[in-house]
Short mmCIF file of C-alpha atoms and ligand atoms in Angstrom, two decimals:
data_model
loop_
_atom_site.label_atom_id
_atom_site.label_comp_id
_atom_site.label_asym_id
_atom_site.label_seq_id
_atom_site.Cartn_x
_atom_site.Cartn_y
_atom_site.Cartn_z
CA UNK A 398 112.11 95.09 108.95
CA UNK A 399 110.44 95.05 111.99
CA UNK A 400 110.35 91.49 112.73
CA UNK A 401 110.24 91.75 116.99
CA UNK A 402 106.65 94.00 116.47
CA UNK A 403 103.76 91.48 116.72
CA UNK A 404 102.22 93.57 113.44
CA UNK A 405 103.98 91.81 110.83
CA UNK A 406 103.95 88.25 110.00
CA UNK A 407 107.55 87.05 110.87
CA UNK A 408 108.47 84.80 108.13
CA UNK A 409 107.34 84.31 104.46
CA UNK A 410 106.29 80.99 104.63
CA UNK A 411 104.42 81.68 107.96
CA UNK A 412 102.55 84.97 105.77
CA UNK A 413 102.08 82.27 102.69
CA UNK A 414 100.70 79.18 105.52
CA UNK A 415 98.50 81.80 107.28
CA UNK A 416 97.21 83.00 104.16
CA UNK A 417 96.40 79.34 102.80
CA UNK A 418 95.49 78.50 106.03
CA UNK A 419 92.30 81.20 105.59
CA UNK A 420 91.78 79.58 101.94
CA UNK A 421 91.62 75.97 103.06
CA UNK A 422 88.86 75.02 105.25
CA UNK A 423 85.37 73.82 105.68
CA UNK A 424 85.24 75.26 101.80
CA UNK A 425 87.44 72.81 100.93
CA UNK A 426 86.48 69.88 102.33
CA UNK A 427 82.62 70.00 103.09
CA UNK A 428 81.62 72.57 100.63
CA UNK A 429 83.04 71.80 97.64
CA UNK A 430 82.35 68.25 97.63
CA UNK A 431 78.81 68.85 98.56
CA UNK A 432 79.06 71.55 96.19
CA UNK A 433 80.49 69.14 93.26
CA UNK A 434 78.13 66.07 94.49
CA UNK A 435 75.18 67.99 93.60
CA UNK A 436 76.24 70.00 90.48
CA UNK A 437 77.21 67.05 88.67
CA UNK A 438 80.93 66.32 88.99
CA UNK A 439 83.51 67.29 87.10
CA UNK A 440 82.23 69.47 84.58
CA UNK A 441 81.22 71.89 88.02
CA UNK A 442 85.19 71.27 88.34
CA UNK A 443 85.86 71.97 85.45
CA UNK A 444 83.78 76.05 85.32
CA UNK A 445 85.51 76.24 89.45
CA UNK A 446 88.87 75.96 88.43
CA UNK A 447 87.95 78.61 85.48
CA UNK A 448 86.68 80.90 87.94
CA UNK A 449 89.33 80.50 90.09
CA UNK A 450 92.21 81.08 87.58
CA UNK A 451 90.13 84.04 85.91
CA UNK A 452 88.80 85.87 88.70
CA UNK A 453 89.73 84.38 92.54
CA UNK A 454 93.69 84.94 91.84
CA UNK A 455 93.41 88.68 90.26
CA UNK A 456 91.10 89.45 93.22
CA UNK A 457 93.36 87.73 95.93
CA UNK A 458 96.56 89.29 94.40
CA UNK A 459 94.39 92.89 93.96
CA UNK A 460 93.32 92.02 98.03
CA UNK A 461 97.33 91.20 99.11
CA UNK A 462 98.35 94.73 96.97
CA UNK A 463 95.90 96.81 98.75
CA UNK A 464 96.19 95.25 102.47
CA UNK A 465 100.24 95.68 101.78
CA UNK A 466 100.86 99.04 100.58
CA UNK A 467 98.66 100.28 103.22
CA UNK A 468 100.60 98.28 106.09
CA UNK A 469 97.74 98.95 109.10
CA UNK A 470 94.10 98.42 108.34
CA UNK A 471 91.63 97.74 105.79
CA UNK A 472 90.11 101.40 105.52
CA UNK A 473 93.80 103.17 105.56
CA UNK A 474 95.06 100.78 102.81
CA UNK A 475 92.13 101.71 100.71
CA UNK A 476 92.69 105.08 101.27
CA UNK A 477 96.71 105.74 101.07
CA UNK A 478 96.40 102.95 97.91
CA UNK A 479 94.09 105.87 95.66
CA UNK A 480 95.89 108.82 97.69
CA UNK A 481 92.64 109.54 99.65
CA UNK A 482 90.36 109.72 96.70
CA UNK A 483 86.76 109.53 96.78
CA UNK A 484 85.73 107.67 100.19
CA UNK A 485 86.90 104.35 99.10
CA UNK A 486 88.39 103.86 103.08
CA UNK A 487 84.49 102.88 103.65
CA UNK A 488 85.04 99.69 101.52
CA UNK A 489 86.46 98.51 105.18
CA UNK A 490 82.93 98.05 106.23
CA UNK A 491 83.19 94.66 104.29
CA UNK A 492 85.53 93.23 106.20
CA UNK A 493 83.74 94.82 109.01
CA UNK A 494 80.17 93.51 108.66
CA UNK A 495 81.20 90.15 106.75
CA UNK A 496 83.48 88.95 109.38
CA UNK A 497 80.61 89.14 111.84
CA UNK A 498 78.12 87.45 109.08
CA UNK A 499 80.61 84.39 107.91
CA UNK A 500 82.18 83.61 110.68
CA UNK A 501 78.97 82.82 112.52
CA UNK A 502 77.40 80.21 110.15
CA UNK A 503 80.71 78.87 109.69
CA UNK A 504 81.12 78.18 113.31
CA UNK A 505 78.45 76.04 113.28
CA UNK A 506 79.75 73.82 111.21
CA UNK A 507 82.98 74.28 112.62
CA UNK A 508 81.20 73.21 115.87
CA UNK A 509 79.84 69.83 114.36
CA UNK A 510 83.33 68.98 112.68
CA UNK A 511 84.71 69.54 116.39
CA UNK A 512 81.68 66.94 117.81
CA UNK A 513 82.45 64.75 115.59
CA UNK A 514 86.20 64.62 115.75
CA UNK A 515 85.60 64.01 119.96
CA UNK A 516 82.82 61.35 118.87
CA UNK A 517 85.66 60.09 116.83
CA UNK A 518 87.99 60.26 119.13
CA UNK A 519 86.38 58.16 122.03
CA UNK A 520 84.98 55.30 118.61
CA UNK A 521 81.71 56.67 119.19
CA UNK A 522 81.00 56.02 115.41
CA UNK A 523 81.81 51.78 116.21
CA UNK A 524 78.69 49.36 115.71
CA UNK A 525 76.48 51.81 114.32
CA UNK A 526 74.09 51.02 111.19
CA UNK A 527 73.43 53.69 108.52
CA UNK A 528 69.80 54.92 110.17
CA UNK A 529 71.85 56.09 113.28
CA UNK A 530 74.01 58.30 111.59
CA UNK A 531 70.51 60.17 110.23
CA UNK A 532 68.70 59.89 113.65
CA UNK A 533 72.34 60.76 115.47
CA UNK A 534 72.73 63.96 113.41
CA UNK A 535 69.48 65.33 112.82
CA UNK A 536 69.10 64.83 117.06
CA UNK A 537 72.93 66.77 117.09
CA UNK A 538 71.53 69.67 115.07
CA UNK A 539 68.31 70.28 116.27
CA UNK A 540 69.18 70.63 119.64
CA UNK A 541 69.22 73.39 120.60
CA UNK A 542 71.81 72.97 124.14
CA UNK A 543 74.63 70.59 121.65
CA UNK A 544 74.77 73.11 119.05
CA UNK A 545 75.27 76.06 120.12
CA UNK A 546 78.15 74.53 123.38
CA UNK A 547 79.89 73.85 120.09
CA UNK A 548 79.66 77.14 118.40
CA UNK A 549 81.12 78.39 121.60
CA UNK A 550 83.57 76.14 122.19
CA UNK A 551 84.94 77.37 118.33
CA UNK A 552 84.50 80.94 118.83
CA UNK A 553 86.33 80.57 122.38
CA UNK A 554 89.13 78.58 120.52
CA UNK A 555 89.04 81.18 117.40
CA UNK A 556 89.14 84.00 119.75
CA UNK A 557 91.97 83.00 122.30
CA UNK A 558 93.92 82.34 119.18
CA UNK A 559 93.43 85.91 117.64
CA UNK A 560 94.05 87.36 120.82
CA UNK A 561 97.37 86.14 121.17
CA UNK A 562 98.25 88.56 118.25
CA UNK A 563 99.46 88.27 114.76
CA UNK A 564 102.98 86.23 115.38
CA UNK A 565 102.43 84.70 118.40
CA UNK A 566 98.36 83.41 117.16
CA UNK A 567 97.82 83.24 114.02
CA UNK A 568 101.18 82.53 112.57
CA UNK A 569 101.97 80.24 115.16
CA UNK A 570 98.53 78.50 114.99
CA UNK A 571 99.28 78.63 110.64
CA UNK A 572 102.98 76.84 110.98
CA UNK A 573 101.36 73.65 113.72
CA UNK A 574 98.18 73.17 111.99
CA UNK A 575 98.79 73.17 108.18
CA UNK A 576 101.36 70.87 107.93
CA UNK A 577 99.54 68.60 109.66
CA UNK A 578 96.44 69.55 108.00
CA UNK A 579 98.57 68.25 104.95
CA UNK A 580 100.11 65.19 106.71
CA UNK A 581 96.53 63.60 107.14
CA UNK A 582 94.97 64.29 103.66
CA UNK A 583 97.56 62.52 102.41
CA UNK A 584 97.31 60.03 104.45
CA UNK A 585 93.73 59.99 103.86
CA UNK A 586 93.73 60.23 100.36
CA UNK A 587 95.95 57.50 99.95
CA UNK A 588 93.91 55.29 101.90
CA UNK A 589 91.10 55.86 100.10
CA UNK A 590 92.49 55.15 97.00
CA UNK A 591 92.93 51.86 97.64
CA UNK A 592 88.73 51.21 98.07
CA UNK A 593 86.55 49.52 95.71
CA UNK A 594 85.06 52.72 95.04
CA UNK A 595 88.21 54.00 93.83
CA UNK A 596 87.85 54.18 89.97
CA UNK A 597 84.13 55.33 90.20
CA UNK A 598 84.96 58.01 92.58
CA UNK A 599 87.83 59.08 90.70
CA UNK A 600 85.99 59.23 87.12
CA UNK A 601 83.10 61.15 89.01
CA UNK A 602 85.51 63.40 89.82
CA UNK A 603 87.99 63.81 86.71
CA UNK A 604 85.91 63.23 84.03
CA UNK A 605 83.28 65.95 82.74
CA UNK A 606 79.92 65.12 81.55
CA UNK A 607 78.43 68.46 80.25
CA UNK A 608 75.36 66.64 79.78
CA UNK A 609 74.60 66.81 83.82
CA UNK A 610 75.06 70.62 83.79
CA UNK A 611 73.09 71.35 80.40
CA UNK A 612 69.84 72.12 81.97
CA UNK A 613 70.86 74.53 84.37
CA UNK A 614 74.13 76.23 83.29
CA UNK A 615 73.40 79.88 84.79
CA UNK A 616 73.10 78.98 88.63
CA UNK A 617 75.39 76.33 88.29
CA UNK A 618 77.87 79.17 87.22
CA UNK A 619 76.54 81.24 89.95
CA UNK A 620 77.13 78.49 92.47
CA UNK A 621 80.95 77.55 91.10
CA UNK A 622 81.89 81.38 90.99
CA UNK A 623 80.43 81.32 94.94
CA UNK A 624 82.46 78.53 95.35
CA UNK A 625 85.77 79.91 93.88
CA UNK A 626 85.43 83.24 95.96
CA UNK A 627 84.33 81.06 99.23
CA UNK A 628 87.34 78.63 98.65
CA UNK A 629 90.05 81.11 98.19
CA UNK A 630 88.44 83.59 100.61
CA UNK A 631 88.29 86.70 98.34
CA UNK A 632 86.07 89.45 98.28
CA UNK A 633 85.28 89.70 101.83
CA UNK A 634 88.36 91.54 102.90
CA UNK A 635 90.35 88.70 105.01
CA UNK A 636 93.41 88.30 102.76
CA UNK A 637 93.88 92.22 102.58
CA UNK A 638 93.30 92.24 106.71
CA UNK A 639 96.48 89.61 106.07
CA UNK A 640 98.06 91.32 103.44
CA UNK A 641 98.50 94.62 105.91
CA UNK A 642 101.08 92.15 108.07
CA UNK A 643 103.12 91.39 104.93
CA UNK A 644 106.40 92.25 104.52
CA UNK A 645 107.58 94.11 101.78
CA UNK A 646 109.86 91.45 100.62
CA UNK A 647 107.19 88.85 99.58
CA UNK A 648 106.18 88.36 96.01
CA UNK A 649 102.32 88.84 95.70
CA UNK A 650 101.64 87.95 92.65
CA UNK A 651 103.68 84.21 93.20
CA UNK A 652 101.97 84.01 96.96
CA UNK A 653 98.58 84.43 95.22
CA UNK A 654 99.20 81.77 93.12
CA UNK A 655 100.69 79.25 95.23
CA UNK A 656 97.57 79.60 97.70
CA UNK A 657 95.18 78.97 94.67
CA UNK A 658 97.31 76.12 94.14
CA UNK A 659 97.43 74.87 97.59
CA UNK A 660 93.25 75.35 97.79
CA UNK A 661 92.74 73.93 94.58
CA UNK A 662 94.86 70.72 95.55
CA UNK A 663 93.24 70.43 98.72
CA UNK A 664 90.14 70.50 97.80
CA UNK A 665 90.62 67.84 95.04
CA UNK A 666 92.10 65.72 97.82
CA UNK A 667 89.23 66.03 99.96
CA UNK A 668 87.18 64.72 96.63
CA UNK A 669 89.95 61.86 96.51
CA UNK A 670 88.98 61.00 99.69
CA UNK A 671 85.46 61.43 99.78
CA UNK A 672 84.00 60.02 96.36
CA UNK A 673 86.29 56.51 96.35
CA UNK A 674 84.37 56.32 99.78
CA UNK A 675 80.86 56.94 98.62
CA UNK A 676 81.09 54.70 96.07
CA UNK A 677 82.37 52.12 97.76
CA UNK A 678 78.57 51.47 99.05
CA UNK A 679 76.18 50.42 96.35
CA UNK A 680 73.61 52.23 96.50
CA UNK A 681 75.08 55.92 97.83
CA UNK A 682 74.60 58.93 95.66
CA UNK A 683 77.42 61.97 95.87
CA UNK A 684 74.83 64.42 95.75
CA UNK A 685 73.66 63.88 99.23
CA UNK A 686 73.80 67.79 100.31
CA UNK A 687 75.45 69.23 103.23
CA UNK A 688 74.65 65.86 105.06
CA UNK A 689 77.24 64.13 103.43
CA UNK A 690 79.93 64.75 105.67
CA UNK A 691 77.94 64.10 108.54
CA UNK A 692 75.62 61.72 107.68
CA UNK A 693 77.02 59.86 104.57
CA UNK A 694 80.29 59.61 105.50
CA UNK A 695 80.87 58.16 108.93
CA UNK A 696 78.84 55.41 107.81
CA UNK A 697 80.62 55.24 104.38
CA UNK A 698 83.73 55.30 106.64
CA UNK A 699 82.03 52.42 109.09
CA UNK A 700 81.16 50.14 105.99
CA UNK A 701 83.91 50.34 104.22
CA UNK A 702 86.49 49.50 106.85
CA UNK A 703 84.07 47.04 108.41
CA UNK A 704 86.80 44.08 108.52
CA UNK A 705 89.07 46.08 109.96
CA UNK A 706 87.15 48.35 112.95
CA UNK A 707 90.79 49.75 113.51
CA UNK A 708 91.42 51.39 110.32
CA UNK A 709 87.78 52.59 110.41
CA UNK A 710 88.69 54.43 113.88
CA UNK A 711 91.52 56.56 112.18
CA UNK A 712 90.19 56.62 109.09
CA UNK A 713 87.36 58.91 111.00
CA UNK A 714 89.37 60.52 113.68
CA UNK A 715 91.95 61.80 110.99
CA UNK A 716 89.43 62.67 108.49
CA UNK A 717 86.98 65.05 111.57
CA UNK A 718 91.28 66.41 112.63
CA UNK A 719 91.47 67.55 109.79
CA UNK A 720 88.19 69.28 109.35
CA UNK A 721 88.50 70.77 112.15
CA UNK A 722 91.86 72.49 111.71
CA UNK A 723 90.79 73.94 108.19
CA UNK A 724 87.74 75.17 110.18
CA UNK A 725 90.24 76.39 112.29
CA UNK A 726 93.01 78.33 109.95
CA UNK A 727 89.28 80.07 108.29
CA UNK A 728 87.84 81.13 111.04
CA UNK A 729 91.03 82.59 112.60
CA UNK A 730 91.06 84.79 109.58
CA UNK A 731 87.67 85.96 109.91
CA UNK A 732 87.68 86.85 113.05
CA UNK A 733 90.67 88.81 112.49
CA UNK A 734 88.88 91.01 109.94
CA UNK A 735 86.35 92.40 112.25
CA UNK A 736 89.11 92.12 115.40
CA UNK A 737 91.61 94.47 113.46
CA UNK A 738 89.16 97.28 113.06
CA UNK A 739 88.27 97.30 116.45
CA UNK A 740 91.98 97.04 117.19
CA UNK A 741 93.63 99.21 114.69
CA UNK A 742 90.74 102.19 113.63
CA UNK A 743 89.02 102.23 116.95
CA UNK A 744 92.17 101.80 119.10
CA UNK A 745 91.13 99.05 121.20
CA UNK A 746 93.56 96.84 122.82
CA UNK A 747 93.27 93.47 121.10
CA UNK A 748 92.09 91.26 123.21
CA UNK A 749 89.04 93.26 124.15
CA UNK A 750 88.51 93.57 120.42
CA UNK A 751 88.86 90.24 119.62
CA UNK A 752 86.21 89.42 122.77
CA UNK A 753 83.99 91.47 121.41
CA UNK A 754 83.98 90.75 118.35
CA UNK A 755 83.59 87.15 119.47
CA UNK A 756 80.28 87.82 121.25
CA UNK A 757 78.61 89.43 118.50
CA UNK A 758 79.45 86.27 116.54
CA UNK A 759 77.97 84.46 119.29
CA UNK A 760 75.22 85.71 119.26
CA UNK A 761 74.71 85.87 115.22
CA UNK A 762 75.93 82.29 115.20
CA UNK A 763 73.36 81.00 118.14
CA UNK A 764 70.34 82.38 115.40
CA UNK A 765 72.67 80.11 112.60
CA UNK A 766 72.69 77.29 114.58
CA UNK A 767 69.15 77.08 116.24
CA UNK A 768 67.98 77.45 113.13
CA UNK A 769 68.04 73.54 112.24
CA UNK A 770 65.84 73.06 115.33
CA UNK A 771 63.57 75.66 117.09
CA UNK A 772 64.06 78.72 114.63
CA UNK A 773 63.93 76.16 111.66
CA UNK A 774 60.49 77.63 110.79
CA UNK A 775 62.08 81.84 111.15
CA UNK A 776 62.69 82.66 107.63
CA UNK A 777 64.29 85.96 106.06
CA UNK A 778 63.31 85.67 101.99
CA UNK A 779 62.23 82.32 102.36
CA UNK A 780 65.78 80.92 103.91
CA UNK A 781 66.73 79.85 107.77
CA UNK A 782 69.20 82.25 109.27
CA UNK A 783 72.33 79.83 108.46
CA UNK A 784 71.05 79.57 104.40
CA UNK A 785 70.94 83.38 104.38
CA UNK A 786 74.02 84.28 105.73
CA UNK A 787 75.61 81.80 103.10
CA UNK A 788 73.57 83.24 100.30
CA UNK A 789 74.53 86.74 101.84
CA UNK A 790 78.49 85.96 101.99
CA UNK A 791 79.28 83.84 99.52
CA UNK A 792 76.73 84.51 96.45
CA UNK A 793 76.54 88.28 97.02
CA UNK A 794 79.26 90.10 98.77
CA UNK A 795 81.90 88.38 97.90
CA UNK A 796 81.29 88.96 94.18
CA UNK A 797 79.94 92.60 94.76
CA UNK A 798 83.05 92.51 97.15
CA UNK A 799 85.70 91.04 94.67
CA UNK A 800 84.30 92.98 91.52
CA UNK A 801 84.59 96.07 93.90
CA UNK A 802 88.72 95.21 94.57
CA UNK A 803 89.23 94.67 91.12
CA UNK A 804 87.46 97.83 89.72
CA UNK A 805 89.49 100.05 92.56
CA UNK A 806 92.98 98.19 91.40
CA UNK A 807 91.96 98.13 88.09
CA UNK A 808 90.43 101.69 87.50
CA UNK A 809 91.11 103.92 90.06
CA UNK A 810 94.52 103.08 91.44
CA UNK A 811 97.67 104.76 89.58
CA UNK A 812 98.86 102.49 87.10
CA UNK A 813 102.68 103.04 88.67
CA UNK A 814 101.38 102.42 92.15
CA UNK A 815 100.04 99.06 91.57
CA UNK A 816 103.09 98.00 89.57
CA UNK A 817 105.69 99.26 91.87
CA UNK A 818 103.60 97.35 94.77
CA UNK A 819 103.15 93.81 92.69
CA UNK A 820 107.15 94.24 91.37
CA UNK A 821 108.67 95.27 95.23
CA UNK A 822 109.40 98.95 93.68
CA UNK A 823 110.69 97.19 90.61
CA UNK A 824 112.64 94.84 92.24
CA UNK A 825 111.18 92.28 91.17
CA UNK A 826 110.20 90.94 87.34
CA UNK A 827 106.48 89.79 87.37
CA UNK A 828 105.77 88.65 83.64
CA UNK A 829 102.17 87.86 84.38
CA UNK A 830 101.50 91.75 85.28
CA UNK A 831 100.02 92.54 81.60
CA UNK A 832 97.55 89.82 81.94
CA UNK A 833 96.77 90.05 85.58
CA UNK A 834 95.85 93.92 84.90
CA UNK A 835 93.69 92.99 81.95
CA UNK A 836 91.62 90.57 84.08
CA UNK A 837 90.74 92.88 86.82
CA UNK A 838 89.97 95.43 84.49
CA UNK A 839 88.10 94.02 82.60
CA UNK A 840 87.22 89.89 83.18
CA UNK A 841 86.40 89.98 86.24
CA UNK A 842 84.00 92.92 86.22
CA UNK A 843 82.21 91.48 83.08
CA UNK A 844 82.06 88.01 84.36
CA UNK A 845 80.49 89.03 87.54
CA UNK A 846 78.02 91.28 85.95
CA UNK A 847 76.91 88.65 83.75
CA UNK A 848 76.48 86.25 86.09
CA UNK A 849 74.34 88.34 88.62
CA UNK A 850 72.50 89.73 85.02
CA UNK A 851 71.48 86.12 84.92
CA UNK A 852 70.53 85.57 88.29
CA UNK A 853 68.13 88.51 87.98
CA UNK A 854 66.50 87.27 85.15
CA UNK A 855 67.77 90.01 82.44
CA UNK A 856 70.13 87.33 80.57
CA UNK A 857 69.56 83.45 80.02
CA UNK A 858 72.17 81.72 80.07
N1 LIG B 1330 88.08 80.00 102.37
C1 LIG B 1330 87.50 79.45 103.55
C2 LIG B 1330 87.13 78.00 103.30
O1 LIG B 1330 87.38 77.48 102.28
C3 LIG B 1330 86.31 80.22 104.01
C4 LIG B 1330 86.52 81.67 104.19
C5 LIG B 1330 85.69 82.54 103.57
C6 LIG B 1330 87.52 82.15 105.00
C7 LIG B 1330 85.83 83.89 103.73
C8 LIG B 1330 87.67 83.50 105.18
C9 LIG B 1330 86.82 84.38 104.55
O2 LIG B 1330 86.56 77.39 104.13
#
């Protein structure tokens, strides 16, 4: 193999940690507990994990057969996967346009996680009383200068990273941060266990009530289907701009499911952590919104650990770490996506793909951020710049995106091709084959149609 190229990650685990590394991030531990909060708990859970088992795997193991077999970029992997056919090389402009679209509203909240970790760092959270945290944010956001020096500083970060190339960047930057990325929400976790809060937190969590999601079952499935593509980071391209530095040795179809597994845990740890917290404070509802990582939770953390102003110092500064290295491992990958087109189909060196790729994001992500303060009122369909690239990424082109990946593995992909890719040319014995084929043929089409046939009004679910 050509392990001394900088094209091909050098280890397995360093191609499974970069790959989980893209699935766990600001998903995992801001969205999907603001996500659960306000969908009810763990009947939201409950439909997520569904999704992700159903759908999210077939796509991400469809994503890691089509990024592999091609072994270069998005739009040749499409195209030497079907032997040319019918123009599906253009299904690289997903990867193309969406790297540029998530990556900048994501950096703004990878920004904040990064201000807050430094206000961490240096105890700015000690002393202060609940209405603080509300002023101290909403003054964060809306201004305009503080916001976007953050989005830079994470693009910078993202981009010397991605630069550096595939082994010496993003592997590298995979094998330090994950592990510790892990080290903490244990650490975290366990601590948090051991709050008042606990039991309420944990039952909020673990045990359904279907009664919370009666009323409005279709766009909660919508919004846990949005949350199992955004968590696992399917449909948009990144795992088959990874998959294309695979070696041929790995086994997909157990590397697909050991991310899932990895995301899945991750995020319930980051509910572990959070919930016990919340309801630790009488009076604190989960289903505070996107706030309640910023807002909610500082003070939660302040409160909680009041007797002991220590604990509440790394309680915080651990807990903003380790959003900002899943911030990190994400937006790596999607900068990557957009990066290795430049880099591989317009034959650009790297770095200057990866710089400009950066600016463009920049600039996109400049609109996401100023639009909690002076653009707050600039609306595209009724949304700010930052809510419509979400409701862009993760509620249309990723499913579009993933149905798309399953329908070309599914339908127009030789049967033998897809086998011999998923078994290493037979090498390997892959039992769940039959079943994986069955739900990108014909689940996870269905299940996305339905769900957008909802959305538009022509089903009621
Ligand atoms: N999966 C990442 C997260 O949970 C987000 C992501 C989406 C990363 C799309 C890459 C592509 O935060």
């Amino acid at each position: 193999m050509t392990q001394n190229t900088n094209n091909v990650f050098a280890s397995k685990l360093g191609a499974l940690l970069a790959a989980a590394g893209s699935a766990v991030g600001l998903g995992n531990v801001w969205r999907f507990p603001t996500e659960t909060g306000a969908n009810g708990g763990a009947a939201f859970i409950l439909i997520y994990v569904l999704f992700m088992l159903l759908l999210g795997v077939p796509m991400m193991v469809s994503e890691f057969a089509i990024g592999r077999h091609g072994g270069s970029s998005v739009a040749e992997a499409y195209d030497k996967m079907c032997g040319g056919k019918r123009g599906w090389k253009y299904m690289a402009a997903i990867p193309f346009i969406s790297g540029f679209l998530v990556l900048s509203y994501y950096a703004v909240v990878a920004g904040w996680t990064l201000f807050y970790a430094v206000t961490a760092g240096m105890n700015g959270f000690a002393g202060k009383e609940a209405q603080d945290f509300t002023d101290g944010f909403v003054e964060f956001s809306t201004n305009p200068y503080a916001s976007t020096f953050w989005v830079f500083i994470v693009l910078a970060l993202t981009c010397g990273i991605v630069a550096l190339g595939v082994q010496r960047g993003i592997e590298r930057g995979a094998k330090i941060m994950m592990p510790l990325l892990f080290l903490f929400i244990v650490i975290l976790a366990g601590l948090s266990l051991t709050l008042p809060g606990a039991g309420e937190g944990l039952r909020f969590l673990f045990q359904p009530d279907f009664g919370k999601i009666s009323g409005n079952f279709g766009s909660i499935m919508l919004s846990a289907m949005g949350q199992a593509f955004f968590s696992l980071s399917v449909g948009l391209g990144t795992l088959c701009t990874y998959a294309c530095y695979f070696r041929k040795e790995d086994d997909l179809m157990k590397d697909g499911l050991n991310v899932a597994c990895i995301d899945t845990l991750v995020a319930l740890m980051a509910g572990i952590i959070i919930f016990p917290a919340v309801y630790s404070i009488p009076g604190l509802e989960p289903g505070a919104g996107p706030s309640l990582v910023f807002i909610t939770l500082p003070n939660v953390f302040n409160q909680v650990f009041a007797g002991t102003p220590f604990l509440a110092y790394v309680f915080s500064l651990l807990f903003y770490l380790l959003l900002v290295m899943a911030a990190l491992t994400s937006s790596i990958s999607m900068l990557e996506m957009s990066t290795s087109i430049f880099h591989r189909q317009l034959r650009l060196n790297r770095r200057l793909s990866a710089l400009i790729c950066t600016i463009v994001c920049l600039g996109l992500g400049m609109l996401c951020a100023l639009s909690f303060g002076e653009l707050s009122d600039v609306k595209i369909f009724g949304l700010t710049f930052f809510e419509f690239f979400d409701f862009l990424v993760a509620k249309l082109i990723m499913p579009i995106g993933g149905m798309l990946c399953c329908i070309f593995c599914g339908w127009v992909v030789k049967e033998n091709v897809l086998r011999s890719e998923l078994t290493n040319g037979g090498t390997l014995s892959v039992p769940l084959y039959p079943l994986y084929r069955f739900l990108i043929r014909w689940v996870a089409p269905i299940c996305v149609l339905l769900i957008f046939a909802n959305e538009l009004g022509l089903l009621s679910l």
